[in-house]
Amino acid sequence: AQSVTQPDIHITVSEGASLELRCNYSYGATPYLFWYVQSPGQGLQLLLKYFSGDTLVQGIKGFEAEFKRSQSSFNLRKPSVHWSDAAEYFCAVGLNSGGYQKVTFGTGTKLQVIP
Amino acid sequence: DAMVIQNPRYQVTQFGKPVTLSCSQTLNHNVMYWYQQKSSQAPKLLFHYYDKDFNNEADTPDNFQSRRPNTSFCFLDIRSPGLGDAAMYLCATSRWTRGRPYNEQFFGPGTRLTVL
C-alpha cells in the first residue's frame, strides 16, 4: 500500500523568504504525485502534479516541486513566500485502481507567514 | 467555469438526526468521491461512485451512505450523526479513462458539519 510522509507539521517563514516543504512517499511502482493547498475552511486546490517526464514540475502561484526517485521525495518549493501563501499543504500519491483513482494524502504541513 | 459545488457550506445537526450533504459537478466526470476530513487531519476517503457503481472503503462506518441519482449529483447521507462525525466533508470528481494513466481529482469547497 502506498503511504505519504510529511515530516513537518508546522513551518513558519518570513514573507519574502524561500520555502521548501518536504514530502516522502512509499510506493512500489511509478507514483502519481500531487501537492494540494487548503486555506482555512476551504476545499483542496491542486498546486501541481507529477505523472512522468521532467522531474521538475511547475505549478500555480509560483510553486514548483522536484521528483527524486532515488530519495522517494517530492518536495515543494517557492523562492519568495507571500502572506497569502499561509495555508495547509498536502502532499498526495495516487494509484489507478480499476475505475477510479485512490489518493493517499500526507498529514499536511501548516505554513505560517510572518511579516 | 466547470466546477464542483457543495451545498450547504455549513451544516448544523443534532446528535442522531439524519443529515444529507449535496455535491454537484459540471465537469461531466464519471467518478465522484466523498472524503471526511477531521480537524488537522488528512482527508480520508469514505466511498466513491464509478458511474452508477458504488464502492465503499472497508473502514467506512455503516452510518454513512451515498446516492448518485445521475452523473451530476451525489449525496452523502449520515443516518445517525454522532459527535465524532463532526468534520469537513469534501466531494471530489475525476474522469477515469481506460488507457490513460491518470487523471487528477477536482475538489469542491467542502461542507463543514457540526453535531450538537
PDB file of C-alpha atoms in Angstrom:
ATOM      1  CA  ALA A   1       0.000   0.000   0.000  1.00  0.00           C
ATOM      2  CA  GLN A   2       1.169   3.487  -0.733  1.00  0.00           C
ATOM      3  CA  SER A   3       1.922   5.984   2.015  1.00  0.00           C
ATOM      4  CA  VAL A   4       2.973   9.609   2.250  1.00  0.00           C
ATOM      5  CA  THR A   5       5.018  11.271   4.957  1.00  0.00           C
ATOM      6  CA  GLN A   6       5.191  14.986   5.572  1.00  0.00           C
ATOM      7  CA  PRO A   7       7.687  15.307   8.408  1.00  0.00           C
ATOM      8  CA  ASP A   8       6.973  18.950   9.209  1.00  0.00           C
ATOM      9  CA  ILE A   9       3.619  19.544  10.899  1.00  0.00           C
ATOM     10  CA  HIS A  10       4.098  23.296  11.118  1.00  0.00           C
ATOM     11  CA  ILE A  11       6.514  25.701   9.405  1.00  0.00           C
ATOM     12  CA  THR A  12       6.944  29.436   9.918  1.00  0.00           C
ATOM     13  CA  VAL A  13       8.715  31.599   7.344  1.00  0.00           C
ATOM     14  CA  SER A  14       9.114  35.316   6.864  1.00  0.00           C
ATOM     15  CA  GLU A  15       7.427  36.988   3.953  1.00  0.00           C
ATOM     16  CA  GLY A  16       9.848  37.107   1.033  1.00  0.00           C
ATOM     17  CA  ALA A  17      11.877  34.152   2.268  1.00  0.00           C
ATOM     18  CA  SER A  18      12.211  30.916   0.346  1.00  0.00           C
ATOM     19  CA  LEU A  19      10.171  27.852   1.231  1.00  0.00           C
ATOM     20  CA  GLU A  20      10.636  24.114   0.980  1.00  0.00           C
ATOM     21  CA  LEU A  21       8.038  21.647   2.204  1.00  0.00           C
ATOM     22  CA  ARG A  22       9.151  18.063   2.438  1.00  0.00           C
ATOM     23  CA  CYS A  23       7.299  15.005   1.216  1.00  0.00           C
ATOM     24  CA  ASN A  24       8.382  11.379   1.101  1.00  0.00           C
ATOM     25  CA  TYR A  25       6.325   8.590  -0.362  1.00  0.00           C
ATOM     26  CA  SER A  26       6.325   4.849  -0.323  1.00  0.00           C
ATOM     27  CA  TYR A  27       5.026   3.097  -3.392  1.00  0.00           C
ATOM     28  CA  GLY A  28       6.310   0.180  -5.422  1.00  0.00           C
ATOM     29  CA  ALA A  29       5.681   1.488  -8.922  1.00  0.00           C
ATOM     30  CA  THR A  30       5.987   4.864 -10.586  1.00  0.00           C
ATOM     31  CA  PRO A  31       3.899   7.173  -8.449  1.00  0.00           C
ATOM     32  CA  TYR A  32       1.478   9.847  -9.454  1.00  0.00           C
ATOM     33  CA  LEU A  33       2.285  12.711  -7.085  1.00  0.00           C
ATOM     34  CA  PHE A  34       0.399  15.826  -6.146  1.00  0.00           C
ATOM     35  CA  TRP A  35       0.567  18.865  -3.960  1.00  0.00           C
ATOM     36  CA  TYR A  36      -2.686  20.437  -2.796  1.00  0.00           C
ATOM     37  CA  VAL A  37      -3.220  23.612  -0.792  1.00  0.00           C
ATOM     38  CA  GLN A  38      -6.103  24.193   1.607  1.00  0.00           C
ATOM     39  CA  SER A  39      -6.961  27.581   3.057  1.00  0.00           C
ATOM     40  CA  PRO A  40      -8.904  27.591   6.334  1.00  0.00           C
ATOM     41  CA  GLY A  41     -12.456  26.349   5.855  1.00  0.00           C
ATOM     42  CA  GLN A  42     -11.903  25.702   2.153  1.00  0.00           C
ATOM     43  CA  GLY A  43     -11.556  22.715  -0.115  1.00  0.00           C
ATOM     44  CA  LEU A  44      -8.378  21.436  -1.701  1.00  0.00           C
ATOM     45  CA  GLN A  45      -6.800  23.239  -4.633  1.00  0.00           C
ATOM     46  CA  LEU A  46      -4.327  21.428  -6.847  1.00  0.00           C
ATOM     47  CA  LEU A  47      -0.968  23.233  -6.954  1.00  0.00           C
ATOM     48  CA  LEU A  48       0.892  20.839  -9.230  1.00  0.00           C
ATOM     49  CA  LYS A  49       1.185  17.230 -10.254  1.00  0.00           C
ATOM     50  CA  TYR A  50       3.783  14.784 -11.481  1.00  0.00           C
ATOM     51  CA  PHE A  51       2.851  11.896 -13.730  1.00  0.00           C
ATOM     52  CA  SER A  52       6.006  11.335 -15.771  1.00  0.00           C
ATOM     53  CA  GLY A  53       8.690  13.157 -17.743  1.00  0.00           C
ATOM     54  CA  ASP A  54      10.555  16.187 -16.483  1.00  0.00           C
ATOM     55  CA  THR A  55      11.193  15.726 -12.785  1.00  0.00           C
ATOM     56  CA  LEU A  56      10.934  19.449 -12.051  1.00  0.00           C
ATOM     57  CA  VAL A  57       7.293  20.417 -12.163  1.00  0.00           C
ATOM     58  CA  GLN A  58       5.934  23.937 -12.277  1.00  0.00           C
ATOM     59  CA  GLY A  59       2.628  24.740 -10.662  1.00  0.00           C
ATOM     60  CA  ILE A  60       0.331  27.621  -9.947  1.00  0.00           C
ATOM     61  CA  LYS A  61       1.086  30.562  -7.656  1.00  0.00           C
ATOM     62  CA  GLY A  62       4.832  30.305  -8.319  1.00  0.00           C
ATOM     63  CA  PHE A  63       5.283  26.874  -6.751  1.00  0.00           C
ATOM     64  CA  GLU A  64       7.448  24.095  -8.102  1.00  0.00           C
ATOM     65  CA  ALA A  65       8.276  20.582  -6.981  1.00  0.00           C
ATOM     66  CA  GLU A  66      11.024  18.149  -7.810  1.00  0.00           C
ATOM     67  CA  PHE A  67      10.555  14.407  -8.053  1.00  0.00           C
ATOM     68  CA  LYS A  68      13.590  12.463  -6.859  1.00  0.00           C
ATOM     69  CA  ARG A  69      13.103   8.758  -7.335  1.00  0.00           C
ATOM     70  CA  SER A  70      16.326   7.825  -5.515  1.00  0.00           C
ATOM     71  CA  GLN A  71      15.121   9.634  -2.400  1.00  0.00           C
ATOM     72  CA  SER A  72      11.413   8.832  -2.807  1.00  0.00           C
ATOM     73  CA  SER A  73      10.758  12.522  -2.372  1.00  0.00           C
ATOM     74  CA  PHE A  74       8.588  15.183  -3.950  1.00  0.00           C
ATOM     75  CA  ASN A  75       9.440  18.414  -2.148  1.00  0.00           C
ATOM     76  CA  LEU A  76       7.536  21.617  -2.799  1.00  0.00           C
ATOM     77  CA  ARG A  77       9.421  24.896  -3.196  1.00  0.00           C
ATOM     78  CA  LYS A  78       8.761  28.571  -3.666  1.00  0.00           C
ATOM     79  CA  PRO A  79      11.545  31.144  -3.990  1.00  0.00           C
ATOM     80  CA  SER A  80       9.709  34.010  -2.281  1.00  0.00           C
ATOM     81  CA  VAL A  81       6.726  33.467   0.008  1.00  0.00           C
ATOM     82  CA  HIS A  82       3.786  35.866   0.118  1.00  0.00           C
ATOM     83  CA  TRP A  83       1.496  36.375   3.112  1.00  0.00           C
ATOM     84  CA  SER A  84      -1.354  34.883   1.072  1.00  0.00           C
ATOM     85  CA  ASP A  85       0.527  31.566   0.941  1.00  0.00           C
ATOM     86  CA  ALA A  86      -0.335  30.890   4.579  1.00  0.00           C
ATOM     87  CA  ALA A  87      -2.393  27.705   4.416  1.00  0.00           C
ATOM     88  CA  GLU A  88      -2.118  23.965   4.866  1.00  0.00           C
ATOM     89  CA  TYR A  89      -0.292  21.965   2.228  1.00  0.00           C
ATOM     90  CA  PHE A  90      -0.955  18.319   1.480  1.00  0.00           C
ATOM     91  CA  CYS A  91       1.264  16.001  -0.490  1.00  0.00           C
ATOM     92  CA  ALA A  92      -0.530  13.042  -2.040  1.00  0.00           C
ATOM     93  CA  VAL A  93       0.191   9.918  -4.056  1.00  0.00           C
ATOM     94  CA  GLY A  94      -2.318   8.449  -6.461  1.00  0.00           C
ATOM     95  CA  LEU A  95      -2.924   4.941  -7.650  1.00  0.00           C
ATOM     96  CA  ASN A  96      -5.017   3.855 -10.598  1.00  0.00           C
ATOM     97  CA  SER A  97      -7.302   1.179  -9.223  1.00  0.00           C
ATOM     98  CA  GLY A  98      -9.621  -0.220 -11.844  1.00  0.00           C
ATOM     99  CA  GLY A  99     -12.119   2.519 -12.464  1.00  0.00           C
ATOM    100  CA  TYR A 100     -11.030   5.148 -10.014  1.00  0.00           C
ATOM    101  CA  GLN A 101      -8.010   6.863  -8.579  1.00  0.00           C
ATOM    102  CA  LYS A 102      -7.191   6.093  -4.968  1.00  0.00           C
ATOM    103  CA  VAL A 103      -5.382   9.024  -3.442  1.00  0.00           C
ATOM    104  CA  THR A 104      -3.451   8.802  -0.205  1.00  0.00           C
ATOM    105  CA  PHE A 105      -2.743  12.100   1.485  1.00  0.00           C
ATOM    106  CA  GLY A 106       0.004  13.037   3.864  1.00  0.00           C
ATOM    107  CA  THR A 107      -0.936  14.551   7.189  1.00  0.00           C
ATOM    108  CA  GLY A 108      -0.279  18.063   5.957  1.00  0.00           C
ATOM    109  CA  THR A 109       2.076  20.931   6.755  1.00  0.00           C
ATOM    110  CA  LYS A 110       0.666  24.186   8.109  1.00  0.00           C
ATOM    111  CA  LEU A 111       2.511  27.195   6.784  1.00  0.00           C
ATOM    112  CA  GLN A 112       2.578  30.407   8.780  1.00  0.00           C
ATOM    113  CA  VAL A 113       3.962  33.544   7.122  1.00  0.00           C
ATOM    114  CA  ILE A 114       5.197  36.349   9.331  1.00  0.00           C
ATOM    115  CA  PRO A 115       5.799  39.944   8.173  1.00  0.00           C
TER     116      PRO A 115
ATOM    117  CA  ASP B   1     -16.386  27.665 -15.325  1.00  0.00           C
ATOM    118  CA  ALA B   2     -16.679  23.928 -14.855  1.00  0.00           C
ATOM    119  CA  MET B   3     -16.660  23.149 -11.192  1.00  0.00           C
ATOM    120  CA  VAL B   4     -17.593  21.044  -8.186  1.00  0.00           C
ATOM    121  CA  ILE B   5     -20.258  22.591  -5.956  1.00  0.00           C
ATOM    122  CA  GLN B   6     -21.158  21.557  -2.444  1.00  0.00           C
ATOM    123  CA  ASN B   7     -24.245  22.598  -0.511  1.00  0.00           C
ATOM    124  CA  PRO B   8     -24.604  23.717   2.113  1.00  0.00           C
ATOM    125  CA  ARG B   9     -21.185  25.071   3.041  1.00  0.00           C
ATOM    126  CA  TYR B  10     -22.043  24.817   6.728  1.00  0.00           C
ATOM    127  CA  GLN B  11     -24.482  22.346   8.246  1.00  0.00           C
ATOM    128  CA  VAL B  12     -25.528  22.040  11.861  1.00  0.00           C
ATOM    129  CA  THR B  13     -27.425  18.982  13.004  1.00  0.00           C
ATOM    130  CA  GLN B  14     -28.392  17.379  16.257  1.00  0.00           C
ATOM    131  CA  PHE B  15     -26.995  14.175  17.646  1.00  0.00           C
ATOM    132  CA  GLY B  16     -28.855  11.319  15.970  1.00  0.00           C
ATOM    133  CA  LYS B  17     -30.757  13.472  13.465  1.00  0.00           C
ATOM    134  CA  PRO B  18     -30.228  12.343   9.852  1.00  0.00           C
ATOM    135  CA  VAL B  19     -28.471  14.784   7.588  1.00  0.00           C
ATOM    136  CA  THR B  20     -27.786  14.909   3.839  1.00  0.00           C
ATOM    137  CA  LEU B  21     -24.942  16.738   2.150  1.00  0.00           C
ATOM    138  CA  SER B  22     -25.047  17.549  -1.531  1.00  0.00           C
ATOM    139  CA  CYS B  23     -22.452  17.651  -4.289  1.00  0.00           C
ATOM    140  CA  SER B  24     -22.913  18.598  -7.918  1.00  0.00           C
ATOM    141  CA  GLN B  25     -20.471  18.895 -10.777  1.00  0.00           C
ATOM    142  CA  THR B  26     -20.432  20.457 -14.215  1.00  0.00           C
ATOM    143  CA  LEU B  27     -17.277  18.623 -15.316  1.00  0.00           C
ATOM    144  CA  ASN B  28     -19.163  15.579 -16.608  1.00  0.00           C
ATOM    145  CA  HIS B  29     -16.755  13.339 -14.736  1.00  0.00           C
ATOM    146  CA  ASN B  30     -17.672   9.692 -14.319  1.00  0.00           C
ATOM    147  CA  VAL B  31     -16.178   9.236 -10.848  1.00  0.00           C
ATOM    148  CA  MET B  32     -17.329  11.048  -7.716  1.00  0.00           C
ATOM    149  CA  TYR B  33     -15.756  10.705  -4.279  1.00  0.00           C
ATOM    150  CA  TRP B  34     -16.649  11.617  -0.714  1.00  0.00           C
ATOM    151  CA  TYR B  35     -13.922  12.355   1.819  1.00  0.00           C
ATOM    152  CA  GLN B  36     -14.109  13.066   5.528  1.00  0.00           C
ATOM    153  CA  GLN B  37     -11.543  15.468   6.946  1.00  0.00           C
ATOM    154  CA  LYS B  38     -11.369  15.987  10.679  1.00  0.00           C
ATOM    155  CA  SER B  39      -9.585  18.935  12.175  1.00  0.00           C
ATOM    156  CA  SER B  40      -5.845  18.974  11.460  1.00  0.00           C
ATOM    157  CA  GLN B  41      -6.013  15.620   9.678  1.00  0.00           C
ATOM    158  CA  ALA B  42      -5.651  14.440   6.116  1.00  0.00           C
ATOM    159  CA  PRO B  43      -8.766  13.767   4.058  1.00  0.00           C
ATOM    160  CA  LYS B  44      -9.971  10.197   4.386  1.00  0.00           C
ATOM    161  CA  LEU B  45     -11.833   8.522   1.536  1.00  0.00           C
ATOM    162  CA  LEU B  46     -15.279   7.224   2.554  1.00  0.00           C
ATOM    163  CA  PHE B  47     -16.517   5.896  -0.793  1.00  0.00           C
ATOM    164  CA  HIS B  48     -16.756   6.640  -4.459  1.00  0.00           C
ATOM    165  CA  TYR B  49     -19.033   6.102  -7.416  1.00  0.00           C
ATOM    166  CA  TYR B  50     -17.727   4.984 -10.776  1.00  0.00           C
ATOM    167  CA  ASP B  51     -20.722   5.854 -12.931  1.00  0.00           C
ATOM    168  CA  LYS B  52     -23.518   4.122 -11.008  1.00  0.00           C
ATOM    169  CA  ASP B  53     -21.280   1.600  -9.289  1.00  0.00           C
ATOM    170  CA  PHE B  54     -20.916   2.318  -5.586  1.00  0.00           C
ATOM    171  CA  ASN B  55     -17.651   1.396  -3.865  1.00  0.00           C
ATOM    172  CA  ASN B  56     -17.315   1.573  -0.120  1.00  0.00           C
ATOM    173  CA  GLU B  57     -13.971   1.794   1.669  1.00  0.00           C
ATOM    174  CA  ALA B  58     -13.559  -1.116   4.073  1.00  0.00           C
ATOM    175  CA  ASP B  59     -13.426   1.043   7.177  1.00  0.00           C
ATOM    176  CA  THR B  60     -16.308   3.397   6.360  1.00  0.00           C
ATOM    177  CA  PRO B  61     -18.979   3.079   9.074  1.00  0.00           C
ATOM    178  CA  ASP B  62     -22.435   1.830   8.091  1.00  0.00           C
ATOM    179  CA  ASN B  63     -23.798   5.128   9.350  1.00  0.00           C
ATOM    180  CA  PHE B  64     -22.573   6.710   6.125  1.00  0.00           C
ATOM    181  CA  GLN B  65     -24.455   6.121   2.891  1.00  0.00           C
ATOM    182  CA  SER B  66     -24.405   7.715  -0.534  1.00  0.00           C
ATOM    183  CA  ARG B  67     -26.640   8.165  -3.532  1.00  0.00           C
ATOM    184  CA  ARG B  68     -25.869   9.192  -7.081  1.00  0.00           C
ATOM    185  CA  PRO B  69     -29.127   9.746  -8.967  1.00  0.00           C
ATOM    186  CA  ASN B  70     -27.385  10.988 -12.117  1.00  0.00           C
ATOM    187  CA  THR B  71     -23.942  11.920 -13.436  1.00  0.00           C
ATOM    188  CA  SER B  72     -24.037  15.431 -11.998  1.00  0.00           C
ATOM    189  CA  PHE B  73     -25.208  14.844  -8.440  1.00  0.00           C
ATOM    190  CA  CYS B  74     -24.017  12.825  -5.483  1.00  0.00           C
ATOM    191  CA  PHE B  75     -25.349  12.867  -1.909  1.00  0.00           C
ATOM    192  CA  LEU B  76     -23.822  11.863   1.387  1.00  0.00           C
ATOM    193  CA  ASP B  77     -26.342  10.655   3.971  1.00  0.00           C
ATOM    194  CA  ILE B  78     -25.412  10.323   7.611  1.00  0.00           C
ATOM    195  CA  ARG B  79     -28.167   8.285   9.201  1.00  0.00           C
ATOM    196  CA  SER B  80     -27.493   8.980  12.868  1.00  0.00           C
ATOM    197  CA  PRO B  81     -24.756  11.547  13.312  1.00  0.00           C
ATOM    198  CA  GLY B  82     -22.605  11.262  16.385  1.00  0.00           C
ATOM    199  CA  LEU B  83     -20.309  13.855  17.890  1.00  0.00           C
ATOM    200  CA  GLY B  84     -17.390  12.079  16.244  1.00  0.00           C
ATOM    201  CA  ASP B  85     -18.845  12.733  12.802  1.00  0.00           C
ATOM    202  CA  ALA B  86     -18.263  16.466  13.069  1.00  0.00           C
ATOM    203  CA  ALA B  87     -15.847  17.195  10.253  1.00  0.00           C
ATOM    204  CA  MET B  88     -15.353  18.798   6.861  1.00  0.00           C
ATOM    205  CA  TYR B  89     -16.835  16.660   4.104  1.00  0.00           C
ATOM    206  CA  LEU B  90     -15.187  17.037   0.737  1.00  0.00           C
ATOM    207  CA  CYS B  91     -16.590  15.948  -2.588  1.00  0.00           C
ATOM    208  CA  ALA B  92     -14.246  15.306  -5.494  1.00  0.00           C
ATOM    209  CA  THR B  93     -14.582  14.189  -9.084  1.00  0.00           C
ATOM    210  CA  SER B  94     -12.338  12.699 -11.714  1.00  0.00           C
ATOM    211  CA  ARG B  95     -12.565  11.199 -15.141  1.00  0.00           C
ATOM    212  CA  TRP B  96     -11.419   7.636 -15.437  1.00  0.00           C
ATOM    213  CA  THR B  97     -10.495   6.705 -18.977  1.00  0.00           C
ATOM    214  CA  ARG B  98      -9.284   3.278 -19.927  1.00  0.00           C
ATOM    215  CA  GLY B  99      -5.781   3.505 -21.310  1.00  0.00           C
ATOM    216  CA  ARG B 100      -4.999   6.898 -19.787  1.00  0.00           C
ATOM    217  CA  PRO B 101      -2.642   6.502 -16.870  1.00  0.00           C
ATOM    218  CA  TYR B 102      -4.137   9.031 -14.523  1.00  0.00           C
ATOM    219  CA  ASN B 103      -6.454  11.978 -14.169  1.00  0.00           C
ATOM    220  CA  GLU B 104      -6.359  14.144 -11.096  1.00  0.00           C
ATOM    221  CA  GLN B 105      -9.271  14.732  -8.749  1.00  0.00           C
ATOM    222  CA  PHE B 106     -11.053  18.074  -8.555  1.00  0.00           C
ATOM    223  CA  PHE B 107     -12.360  19.068  -5.150  1.00  0.00           C
ATOM    224  CA  GLY B 108     -15.344  21.078  -4.062  1.00  0.00           C
ATOM    225  CA  PRO B 109     -15.118  23.695  -1.276  1.00  0.00           C
ATOM    226  CA  GLY B 110     -16.422  21.285   1.351  1.00  0.00           C
ATOM    227  CA  THR B 111     -19.291  21.221   3.839  1.00  0.00           C
ATOM    228  CA  ARG B 112     -18.416  21.741   7.472  1.00  0.00           C
ATOM    229  CA  LEU B 113     -20.707  19.618   9.627  1.00  0.00           C
ATOM    230  CA  THR B 114     -21.328  20.472  13.260  1.00  0.00           C
ATOM    231  CA  VAL B 115     -23.118  17.973  15.504  1.00  0.00           C
ATOM    232  CA  LEU B 116     -24.750  19.355  18.645  1.00  0.00           C
TER     233      LEU B 116
END
